[in-house]
XYZ file of C-alpha atoms in Angstrom:
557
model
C 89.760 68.258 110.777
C 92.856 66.209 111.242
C 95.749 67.644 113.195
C 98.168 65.328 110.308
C 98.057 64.777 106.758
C 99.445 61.721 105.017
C 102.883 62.253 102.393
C 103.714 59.586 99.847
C 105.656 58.650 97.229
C 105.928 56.602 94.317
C 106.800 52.847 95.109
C 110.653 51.777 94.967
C 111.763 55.487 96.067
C 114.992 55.733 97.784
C 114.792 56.555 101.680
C 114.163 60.110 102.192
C 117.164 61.767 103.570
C 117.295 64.004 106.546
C 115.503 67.312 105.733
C 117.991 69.660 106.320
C 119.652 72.330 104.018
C 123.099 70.813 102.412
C 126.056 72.529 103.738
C 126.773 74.247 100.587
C 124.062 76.651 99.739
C 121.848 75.739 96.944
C 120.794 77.804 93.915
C 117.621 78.797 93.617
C 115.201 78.933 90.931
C 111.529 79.916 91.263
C 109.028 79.717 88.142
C 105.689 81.607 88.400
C 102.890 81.655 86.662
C 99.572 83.070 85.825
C 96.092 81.519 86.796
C 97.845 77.778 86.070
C 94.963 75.181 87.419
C 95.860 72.364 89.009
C 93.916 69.961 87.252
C 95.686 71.201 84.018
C 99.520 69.830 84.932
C 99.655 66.399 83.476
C 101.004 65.075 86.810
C 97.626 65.897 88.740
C 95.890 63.013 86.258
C 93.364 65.418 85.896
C 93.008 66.454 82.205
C 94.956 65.804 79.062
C 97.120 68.539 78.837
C 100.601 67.803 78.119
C 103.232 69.380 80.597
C 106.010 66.966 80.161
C 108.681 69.789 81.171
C 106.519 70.472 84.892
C 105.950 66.202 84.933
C 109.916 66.342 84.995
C 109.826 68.329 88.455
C 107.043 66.722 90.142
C 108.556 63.383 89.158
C 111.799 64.781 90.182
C 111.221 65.832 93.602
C 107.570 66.723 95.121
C 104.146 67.230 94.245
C 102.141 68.936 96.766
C 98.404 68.054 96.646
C 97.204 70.381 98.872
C 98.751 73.876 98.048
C 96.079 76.967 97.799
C 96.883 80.868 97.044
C 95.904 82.991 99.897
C 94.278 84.884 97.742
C 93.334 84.751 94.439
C 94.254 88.070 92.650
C 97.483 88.903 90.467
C 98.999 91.828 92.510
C 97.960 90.570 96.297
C 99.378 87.135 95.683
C 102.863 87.837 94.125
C 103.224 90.388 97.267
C 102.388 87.864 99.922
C 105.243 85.975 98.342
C 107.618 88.496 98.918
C 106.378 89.627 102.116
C 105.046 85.731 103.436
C 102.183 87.476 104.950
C 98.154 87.857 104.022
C 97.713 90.718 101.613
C 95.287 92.170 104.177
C 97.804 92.551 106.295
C 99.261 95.373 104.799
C 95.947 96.717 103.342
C 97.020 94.751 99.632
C 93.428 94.247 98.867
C 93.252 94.238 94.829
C 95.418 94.613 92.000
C 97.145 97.940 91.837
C 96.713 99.023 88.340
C 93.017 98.888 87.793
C 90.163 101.318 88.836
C 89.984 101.275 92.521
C 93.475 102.441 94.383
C 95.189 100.339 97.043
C 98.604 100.755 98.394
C 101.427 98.328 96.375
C 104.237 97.839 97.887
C 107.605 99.807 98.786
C 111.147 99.223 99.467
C 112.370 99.703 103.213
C 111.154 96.054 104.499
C 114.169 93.235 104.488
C 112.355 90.916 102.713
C 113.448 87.313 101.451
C 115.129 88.524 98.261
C 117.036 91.368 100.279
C 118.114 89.106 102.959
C 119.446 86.327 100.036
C 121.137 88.988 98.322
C 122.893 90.299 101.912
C 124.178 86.777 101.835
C 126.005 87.142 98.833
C 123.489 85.302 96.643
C 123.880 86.838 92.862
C 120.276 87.924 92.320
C 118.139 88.087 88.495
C 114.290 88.657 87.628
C 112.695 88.022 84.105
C 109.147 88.507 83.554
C 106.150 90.352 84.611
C 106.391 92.349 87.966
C 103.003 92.983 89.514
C 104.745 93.885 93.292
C 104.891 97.952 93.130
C 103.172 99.992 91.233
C 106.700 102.525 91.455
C 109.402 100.154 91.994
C 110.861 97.738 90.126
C 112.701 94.157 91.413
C 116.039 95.837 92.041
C 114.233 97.819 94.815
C 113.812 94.324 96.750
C 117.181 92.374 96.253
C 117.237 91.766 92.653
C 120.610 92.745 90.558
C 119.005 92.745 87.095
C 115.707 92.958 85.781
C 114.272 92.149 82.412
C 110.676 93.530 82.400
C 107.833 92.755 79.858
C 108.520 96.305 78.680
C 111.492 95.079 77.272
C 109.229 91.769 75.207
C 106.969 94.866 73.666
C 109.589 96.560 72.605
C 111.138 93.506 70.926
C 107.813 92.178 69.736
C 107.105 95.696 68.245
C 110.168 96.109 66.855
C 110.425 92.887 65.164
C 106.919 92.231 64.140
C 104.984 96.231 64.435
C 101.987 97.236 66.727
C 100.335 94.153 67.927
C 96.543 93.814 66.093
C 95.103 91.431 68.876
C 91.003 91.062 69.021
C 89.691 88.378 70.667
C 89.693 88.193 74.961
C 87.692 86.081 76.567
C 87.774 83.960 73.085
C 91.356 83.896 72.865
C 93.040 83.716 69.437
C 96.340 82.437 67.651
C 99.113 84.455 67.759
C 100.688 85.186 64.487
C 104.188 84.743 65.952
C 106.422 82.210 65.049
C 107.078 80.156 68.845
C 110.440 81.504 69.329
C 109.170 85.230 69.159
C 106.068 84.682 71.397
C 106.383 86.203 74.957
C 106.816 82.692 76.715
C 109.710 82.004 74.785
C 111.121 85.249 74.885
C 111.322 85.153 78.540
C 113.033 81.277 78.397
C 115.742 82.970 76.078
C 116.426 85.902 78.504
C 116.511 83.133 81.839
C 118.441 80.946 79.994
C 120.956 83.603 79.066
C 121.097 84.882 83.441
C 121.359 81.228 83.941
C 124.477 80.833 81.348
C 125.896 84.484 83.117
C 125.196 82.628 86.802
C 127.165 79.628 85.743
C 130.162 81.570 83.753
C 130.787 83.308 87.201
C 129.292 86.541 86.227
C 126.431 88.870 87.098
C 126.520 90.822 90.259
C 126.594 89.604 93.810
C 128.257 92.798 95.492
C 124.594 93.870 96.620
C 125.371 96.767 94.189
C 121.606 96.954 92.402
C 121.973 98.180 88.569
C 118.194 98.501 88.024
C 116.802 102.125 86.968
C 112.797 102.112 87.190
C 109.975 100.134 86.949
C 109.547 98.595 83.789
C 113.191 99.993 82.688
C 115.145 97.863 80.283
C 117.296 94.909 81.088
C 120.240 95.548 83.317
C 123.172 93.447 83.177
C 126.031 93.154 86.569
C 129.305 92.267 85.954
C 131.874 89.813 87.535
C 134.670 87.183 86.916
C 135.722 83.936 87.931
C 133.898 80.668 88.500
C 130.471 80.129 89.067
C 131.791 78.440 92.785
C 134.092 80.990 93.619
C 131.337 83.900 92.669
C 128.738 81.721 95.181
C 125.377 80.604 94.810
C 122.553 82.375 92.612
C 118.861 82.931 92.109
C 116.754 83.214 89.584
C 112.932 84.196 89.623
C 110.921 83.740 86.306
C 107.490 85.330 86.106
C 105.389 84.563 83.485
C 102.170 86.078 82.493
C 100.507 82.837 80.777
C 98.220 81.383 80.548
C 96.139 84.101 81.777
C 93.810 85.293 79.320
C 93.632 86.265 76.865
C 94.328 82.943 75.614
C 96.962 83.243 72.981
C 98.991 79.978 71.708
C 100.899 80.139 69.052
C 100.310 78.096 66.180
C 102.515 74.702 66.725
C 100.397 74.212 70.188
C 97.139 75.739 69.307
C 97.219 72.628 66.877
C 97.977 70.129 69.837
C 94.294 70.283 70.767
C 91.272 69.531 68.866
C 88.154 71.345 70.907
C 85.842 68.494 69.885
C 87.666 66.149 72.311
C 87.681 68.814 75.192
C 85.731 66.986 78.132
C 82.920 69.517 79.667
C 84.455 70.470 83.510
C 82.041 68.967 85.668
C 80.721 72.059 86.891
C 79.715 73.758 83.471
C 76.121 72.212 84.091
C 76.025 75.379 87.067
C 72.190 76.991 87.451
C 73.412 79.229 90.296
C 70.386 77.670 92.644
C 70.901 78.318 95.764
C 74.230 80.560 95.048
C 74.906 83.984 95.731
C 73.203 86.632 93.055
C 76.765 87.883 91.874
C 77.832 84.313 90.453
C 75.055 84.944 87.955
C 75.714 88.106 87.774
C 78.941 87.771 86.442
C 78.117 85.936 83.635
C 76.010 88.621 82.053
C 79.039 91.178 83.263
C 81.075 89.101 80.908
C 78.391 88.704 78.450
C 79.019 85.220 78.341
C 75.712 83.901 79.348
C 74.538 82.340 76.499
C 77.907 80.704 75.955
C 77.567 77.049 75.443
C 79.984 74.182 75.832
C 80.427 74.529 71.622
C 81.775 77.810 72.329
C 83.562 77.107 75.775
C 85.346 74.134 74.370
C 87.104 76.057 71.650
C 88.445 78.686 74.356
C 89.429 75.764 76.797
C 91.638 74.061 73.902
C 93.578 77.215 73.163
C 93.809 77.323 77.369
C 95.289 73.706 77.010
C 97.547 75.201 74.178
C 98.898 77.960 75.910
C 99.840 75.572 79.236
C 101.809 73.476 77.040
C 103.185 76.501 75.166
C 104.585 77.108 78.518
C 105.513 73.944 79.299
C 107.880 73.899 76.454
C 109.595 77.277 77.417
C 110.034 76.147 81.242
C 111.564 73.008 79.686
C 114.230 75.047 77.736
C 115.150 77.020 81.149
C 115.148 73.218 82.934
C 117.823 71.837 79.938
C 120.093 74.865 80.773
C 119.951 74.174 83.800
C 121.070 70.948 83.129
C 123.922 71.573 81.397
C 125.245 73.165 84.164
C 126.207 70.598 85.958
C 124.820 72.358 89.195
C 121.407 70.776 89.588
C 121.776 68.959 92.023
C 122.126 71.133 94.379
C 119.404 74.042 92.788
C 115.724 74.122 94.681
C 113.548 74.474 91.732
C 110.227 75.319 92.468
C 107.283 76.093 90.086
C 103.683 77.409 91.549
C 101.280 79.982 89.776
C 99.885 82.946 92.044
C 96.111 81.202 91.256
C 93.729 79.633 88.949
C 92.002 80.009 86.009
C 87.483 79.734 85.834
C 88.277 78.865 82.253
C 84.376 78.191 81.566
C 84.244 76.297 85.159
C 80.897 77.243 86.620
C 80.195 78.631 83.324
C 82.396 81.768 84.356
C 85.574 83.211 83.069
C 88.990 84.506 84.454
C 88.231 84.895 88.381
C 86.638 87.140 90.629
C 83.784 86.831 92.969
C 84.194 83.543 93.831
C 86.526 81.307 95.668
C 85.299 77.928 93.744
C 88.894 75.244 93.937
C 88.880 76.308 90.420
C 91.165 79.245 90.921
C 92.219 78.479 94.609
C 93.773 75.100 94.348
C 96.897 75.373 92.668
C 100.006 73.454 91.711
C 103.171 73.561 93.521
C 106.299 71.593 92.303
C 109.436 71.362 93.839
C 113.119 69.384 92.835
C 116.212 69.538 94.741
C 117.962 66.451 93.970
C 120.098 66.543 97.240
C 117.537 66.644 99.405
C 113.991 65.580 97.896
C 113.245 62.157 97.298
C 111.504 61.627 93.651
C 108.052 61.067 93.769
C 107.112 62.454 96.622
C 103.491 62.970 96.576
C 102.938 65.349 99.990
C 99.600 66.041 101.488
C 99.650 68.423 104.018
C 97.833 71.672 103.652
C 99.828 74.297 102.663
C 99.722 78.430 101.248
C 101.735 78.131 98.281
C 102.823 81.751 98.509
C 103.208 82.393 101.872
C 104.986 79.125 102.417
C 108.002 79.365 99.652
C 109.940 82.878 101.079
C 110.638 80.644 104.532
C 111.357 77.862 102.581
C 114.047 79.910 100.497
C 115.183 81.071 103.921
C 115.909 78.117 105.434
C 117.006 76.085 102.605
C 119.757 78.999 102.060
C 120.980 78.435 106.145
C 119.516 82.614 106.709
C 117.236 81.267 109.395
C 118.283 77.791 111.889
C 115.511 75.542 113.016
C 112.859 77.563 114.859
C 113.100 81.263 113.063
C 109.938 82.218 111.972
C 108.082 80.066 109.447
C 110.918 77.588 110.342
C 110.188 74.164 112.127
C 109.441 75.413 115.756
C 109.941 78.542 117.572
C 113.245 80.327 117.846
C 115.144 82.959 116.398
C 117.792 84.074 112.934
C 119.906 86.451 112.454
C 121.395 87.308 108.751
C 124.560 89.626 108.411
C 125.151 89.895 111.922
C 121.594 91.444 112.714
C 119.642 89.359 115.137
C 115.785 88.588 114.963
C 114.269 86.552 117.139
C 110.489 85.099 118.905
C 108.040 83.628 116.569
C 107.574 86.356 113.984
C 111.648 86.566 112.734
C 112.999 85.701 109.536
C 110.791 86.313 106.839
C 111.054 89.844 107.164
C 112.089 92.325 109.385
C 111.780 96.386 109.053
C 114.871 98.206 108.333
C 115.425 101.955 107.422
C 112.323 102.720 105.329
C 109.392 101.184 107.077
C 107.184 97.763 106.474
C 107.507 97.713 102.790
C 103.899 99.177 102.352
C 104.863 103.061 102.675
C 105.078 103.153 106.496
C 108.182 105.230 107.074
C 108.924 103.859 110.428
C 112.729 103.115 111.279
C 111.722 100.284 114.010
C 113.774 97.028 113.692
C 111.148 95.035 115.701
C 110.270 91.742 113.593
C 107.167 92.202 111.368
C 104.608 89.187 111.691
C 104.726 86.412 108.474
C 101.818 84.183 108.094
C 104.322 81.705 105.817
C 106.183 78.699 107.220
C 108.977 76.556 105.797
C 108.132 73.616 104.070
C 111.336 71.705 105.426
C 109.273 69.646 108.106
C 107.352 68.009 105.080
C 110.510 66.946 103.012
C 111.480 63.952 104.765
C 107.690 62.681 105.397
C 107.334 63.950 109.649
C 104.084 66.121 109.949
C 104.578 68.922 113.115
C 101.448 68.432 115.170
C 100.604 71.673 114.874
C 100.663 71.717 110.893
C 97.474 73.757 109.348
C 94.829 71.219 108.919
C 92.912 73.312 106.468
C 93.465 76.400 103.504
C 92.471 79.664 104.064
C 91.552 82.132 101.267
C 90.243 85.540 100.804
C 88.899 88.119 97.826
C 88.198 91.310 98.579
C 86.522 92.943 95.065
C 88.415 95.037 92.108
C 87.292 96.230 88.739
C 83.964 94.766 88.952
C 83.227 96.545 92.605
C 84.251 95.583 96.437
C 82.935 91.907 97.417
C 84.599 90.651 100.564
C 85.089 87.085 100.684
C 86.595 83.979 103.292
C 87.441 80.895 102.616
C 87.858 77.929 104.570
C 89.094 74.411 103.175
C 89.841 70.987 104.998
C 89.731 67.472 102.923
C 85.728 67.336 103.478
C 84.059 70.810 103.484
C 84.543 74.061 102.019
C 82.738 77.203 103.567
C 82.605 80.631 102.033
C 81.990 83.441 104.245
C 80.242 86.053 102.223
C 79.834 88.997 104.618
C 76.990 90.861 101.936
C 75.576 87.743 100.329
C 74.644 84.134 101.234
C 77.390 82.254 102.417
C 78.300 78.754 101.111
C 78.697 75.386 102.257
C 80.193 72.180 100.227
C 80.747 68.533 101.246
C 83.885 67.997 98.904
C 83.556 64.402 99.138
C 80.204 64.227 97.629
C 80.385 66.788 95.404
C 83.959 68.385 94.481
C 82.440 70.554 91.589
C 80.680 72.345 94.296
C 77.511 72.568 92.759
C 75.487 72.034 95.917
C 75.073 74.717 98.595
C 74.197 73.119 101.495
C 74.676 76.130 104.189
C 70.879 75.729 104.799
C 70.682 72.188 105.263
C 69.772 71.590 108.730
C 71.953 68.092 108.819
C 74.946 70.217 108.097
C 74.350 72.755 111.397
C 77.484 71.517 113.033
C 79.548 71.436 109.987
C 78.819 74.820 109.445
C 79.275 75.960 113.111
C 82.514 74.390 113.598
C 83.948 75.827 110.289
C 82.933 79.228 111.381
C 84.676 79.139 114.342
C 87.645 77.737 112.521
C 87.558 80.736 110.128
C 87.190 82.735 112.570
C 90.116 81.599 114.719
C 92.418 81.992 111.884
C 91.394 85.144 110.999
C 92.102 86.566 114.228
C 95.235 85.151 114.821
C 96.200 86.037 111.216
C 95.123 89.949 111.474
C 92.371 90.188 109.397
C 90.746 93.262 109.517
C 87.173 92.717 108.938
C 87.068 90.973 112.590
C 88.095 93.925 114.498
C 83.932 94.982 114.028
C 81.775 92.785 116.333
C 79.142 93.050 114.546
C 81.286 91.026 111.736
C 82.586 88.859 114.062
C 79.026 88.232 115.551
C 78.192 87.512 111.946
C 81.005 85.077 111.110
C 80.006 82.954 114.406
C 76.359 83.273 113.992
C 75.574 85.128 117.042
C 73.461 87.517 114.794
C 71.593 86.110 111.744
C 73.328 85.404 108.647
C 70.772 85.404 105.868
């Protein structure tokens, strides 16, 4: 694995300027999604799905080639992105609000959004909220909050009880565009964004939230949008998980008899571990063939550029503004989407590229060169808080996830050593119900991105993507993934493991952990597992007889 990874961009860019953070703090605005593949944003080349409003960014600024969730779950995902750590960490194994319990997380930690809100940035959330199962956003730094809640009770109110059917299938909804949810939430960013640049909205660190999924709350303020300082503005999206539900103008865009097969729906499961079959019949999808999958994976494409066309409306407000230059957009889902991929649906089970590789777009016009293509390994959500951090001046050059070692201190509160910045405990505990009043850093996982802006690689950038699944509503199946440019293994501590040589085959249809020619493949991507999951915290390695496992020193069957 190569200690550097090579960044481009398109020909006839400008010079890169310095990395660095402008002296004036940007604004900030960060677009999530739901189980987005990479392969399905037109600027990956990948598939024919039109995304001309994401295109904009990526043509804008940078297109990471190389970004990967840590783990590939709704609830654990969006919480390593607030907390820039490993879900397993803090014992965030699964999703929250299905079947088996696990601990969400709590207020008490000074986390990212906190700490930009202590600065005096003026602080709004729109869209689904998947953090705490008890708290809403204005527990962690936000000012305002308008929940999905708030969509049903517009959608209901305007249209009656929704009569949906179809879930793995997908289906049209009856809505007219402007009424669906994606659309919805554009209106109610769009109308924060207009507040932000009118001067108003809240920046007092006075929160005006009530509850978890209470209605929209609305700060107040006066004066100019420079004199009330800089703002931020997350946007969480549920699409285009499934179901798969365009509405009509888009489900029209694609005709399902042009839909190419992935390359992996020819999957037999030879040679793979029993619960990728498994699944299938779980689903009851098994006798699904590419006639059926290729009518689902057209409303998929529909619903991408569904959203597409709502991030663009948020993007031409933003415009008007007049402030974009100097506003850090950034647009990354919290995973992938099977989509009929392997012949599966939705995730779970697996850590195929499929739902780990994901897009990650960034624009900041005074500091990003257009058309950077950058191809360093990186963990989309544990890489964007310290990003935030640093391009917002809250940590210098060497705090924690920053470009070397150091220390930060925000609002006169000093953090330092490798593990500052990110987040630090403050009266209430580590965010994940510990009530301990320490003030000693808390370890992040995360580092800024700012190194890769301006094209320099740190020699000791990550030279490979680490992933992990732990089980949920279908039962506990404990999962590790390793990733460099050539090979893929899968840890599977109760099942075979699995190998992949990514430059022969990147639809991973070929196990080859038994191959004898691959011995020292798989030997030295054990041990690299293995290294990062120690130095990372991972729990299952504190057993030797799992660690024995991972390096081989016992049989692995």
């Amino acid at each position: 694995m190569s200690e550097k990874q090579f960044i481009s961009s398109d020909a006839g860019a400008s010079a890169a300027p310095q990395a660095q953070a402008p002296d004036q703090a940007p604004d900030i605005l960060l677009i999530i999604c739901d189980q987005l593949r990479y392969d399905c944003v037109g600027s990956s080349r990948a598939r024919p799905v039109k995304t001309p409003h994401m295109d904009a960014i990526a043509r804008g600024g940078a297109r990471f080639l190389n970004a990967f969730t840590p783990q590939p779950l709704c609830c654990p995902a969006r919480q390593s992105l607030l907390t820039s750590r490993r879900p397993e960490r803090d014992g965030l194994l699964w999703n929250h609000d299905i079947t088996l319990k696990t601990p969400s997380l709590m207020p008490g930690e000074r986390l990212w959004p906190t700490r930009l809100r202590e600065a005096g940035y003026r602080m709004a959330y729109v869209g689904k909220w998947h953090e705490s199962a008890d708290y809403p956003p204005t527990a962690f730094g936000y000012d305002t909050y308008d929940s999905d809640d708030d969509y049903a009770a517009y959608r209901e109110g305007a249209f009656g009880p929704a009569d949906f059917q179809g879930w793995i299938g997908g289906e049209v909804d009856p809505a007219p565009t402007e009424h669906t949810h994606t659309h919805w939430l554009a209106r109610q960013a769009c109308r924060r964004l207009d507040e932000f640049i009118d001067g108003e909205g809240t920046g007092s660190g006075l929160s005006t939230g009530a509850g978890a999924g209470a209605g929209s709350s609305t700060g107040t303020g006066a004066g100019s949008s420079a004199e009330a300082g800089p703002w931020h503005l997350r946007v969480d999206f549920s699409e285009p998980h499934p179901p798969y539900r365009p509405a009509a103008e888009f489900a029209r865009m694609y005709d399902a008899r042009d839909i190419a097969q992935w390359d992996s729906f020819c999957e037999d499961f030879h040679n793979k571990p029993y619960i990728q079959k498994q699944m299938i019949h779980t689903w009851g999808i098994e006798d699904y063939g590419w006639d059926t999958w290729s009518t689902i994976v057209a409303r998929y494409y529909a619903y991408v550029s569904q959203l597409d066309d709502a991030i663009g409306k948020i993007l031409a407000t933003l415009a008007r503004s007049g402030r974009r230059d100097n506003t850090l957009v950034i647009l990354t889902p919290d995973h992938g989407d099977m989509c009929g991929a392997h012949r599966m649906v939705d995730k779970h089970n697996v850590l195929y590229d499929d739902i780990v590789h994901v897009p990650l777009l960034m624009m900041w016009p005074r500091v990003l060169r257009p058309g950077m293509e950058i191809d360093a390994f990186v963990q989309n959500t544990l890489d964007i808080g310290p990003t935030l951090l640093e391009a917002a001046g809250l940590h210098r050059p060497g705090g924690v996830g920053g470009s070397g070692v150091g220390g930060s201190s925000v609002g006169g509160s000093s953090v330092s050593g490798s593990d500052a910045g990110v987040g630090d405990k403050g009266v209430g505990g580590t965010g994940v119900g510990d009530a301990s009043s320490s003030a000693e850093p808390v370890a992040v996982d995360g580092r800024s991105l700012f190194p890769l802006f301006s094209g320099a690689v740190p020699s000791d950038w990550r030279d490979c993507a680490v992933s992990s699944y732990n089980g949920q509503q279908f039962g506990l199946y404990t999962q590790r993934m390793i990733r460099n440019n050539e090979w893929k293994y899968i840890w599977n501590t109760a099942d075979m493991d699995e190998l992949y040589c990514l430059r022969d085959d990147p639809a991973e249809l070929e196990n080859r952990v038994y191959d004898p020619c691959c011995a020292d493949v798989l030997k030295d991507m054990r041990r690299g597992l293995h290294d990062v999951l120690v130095k990372e915290g991972d729990g299952l390695l504190k057993s030797h007889w799992m660690r024995n496992q991972l390096l081989g020193v016992t049989k692995k069957l």
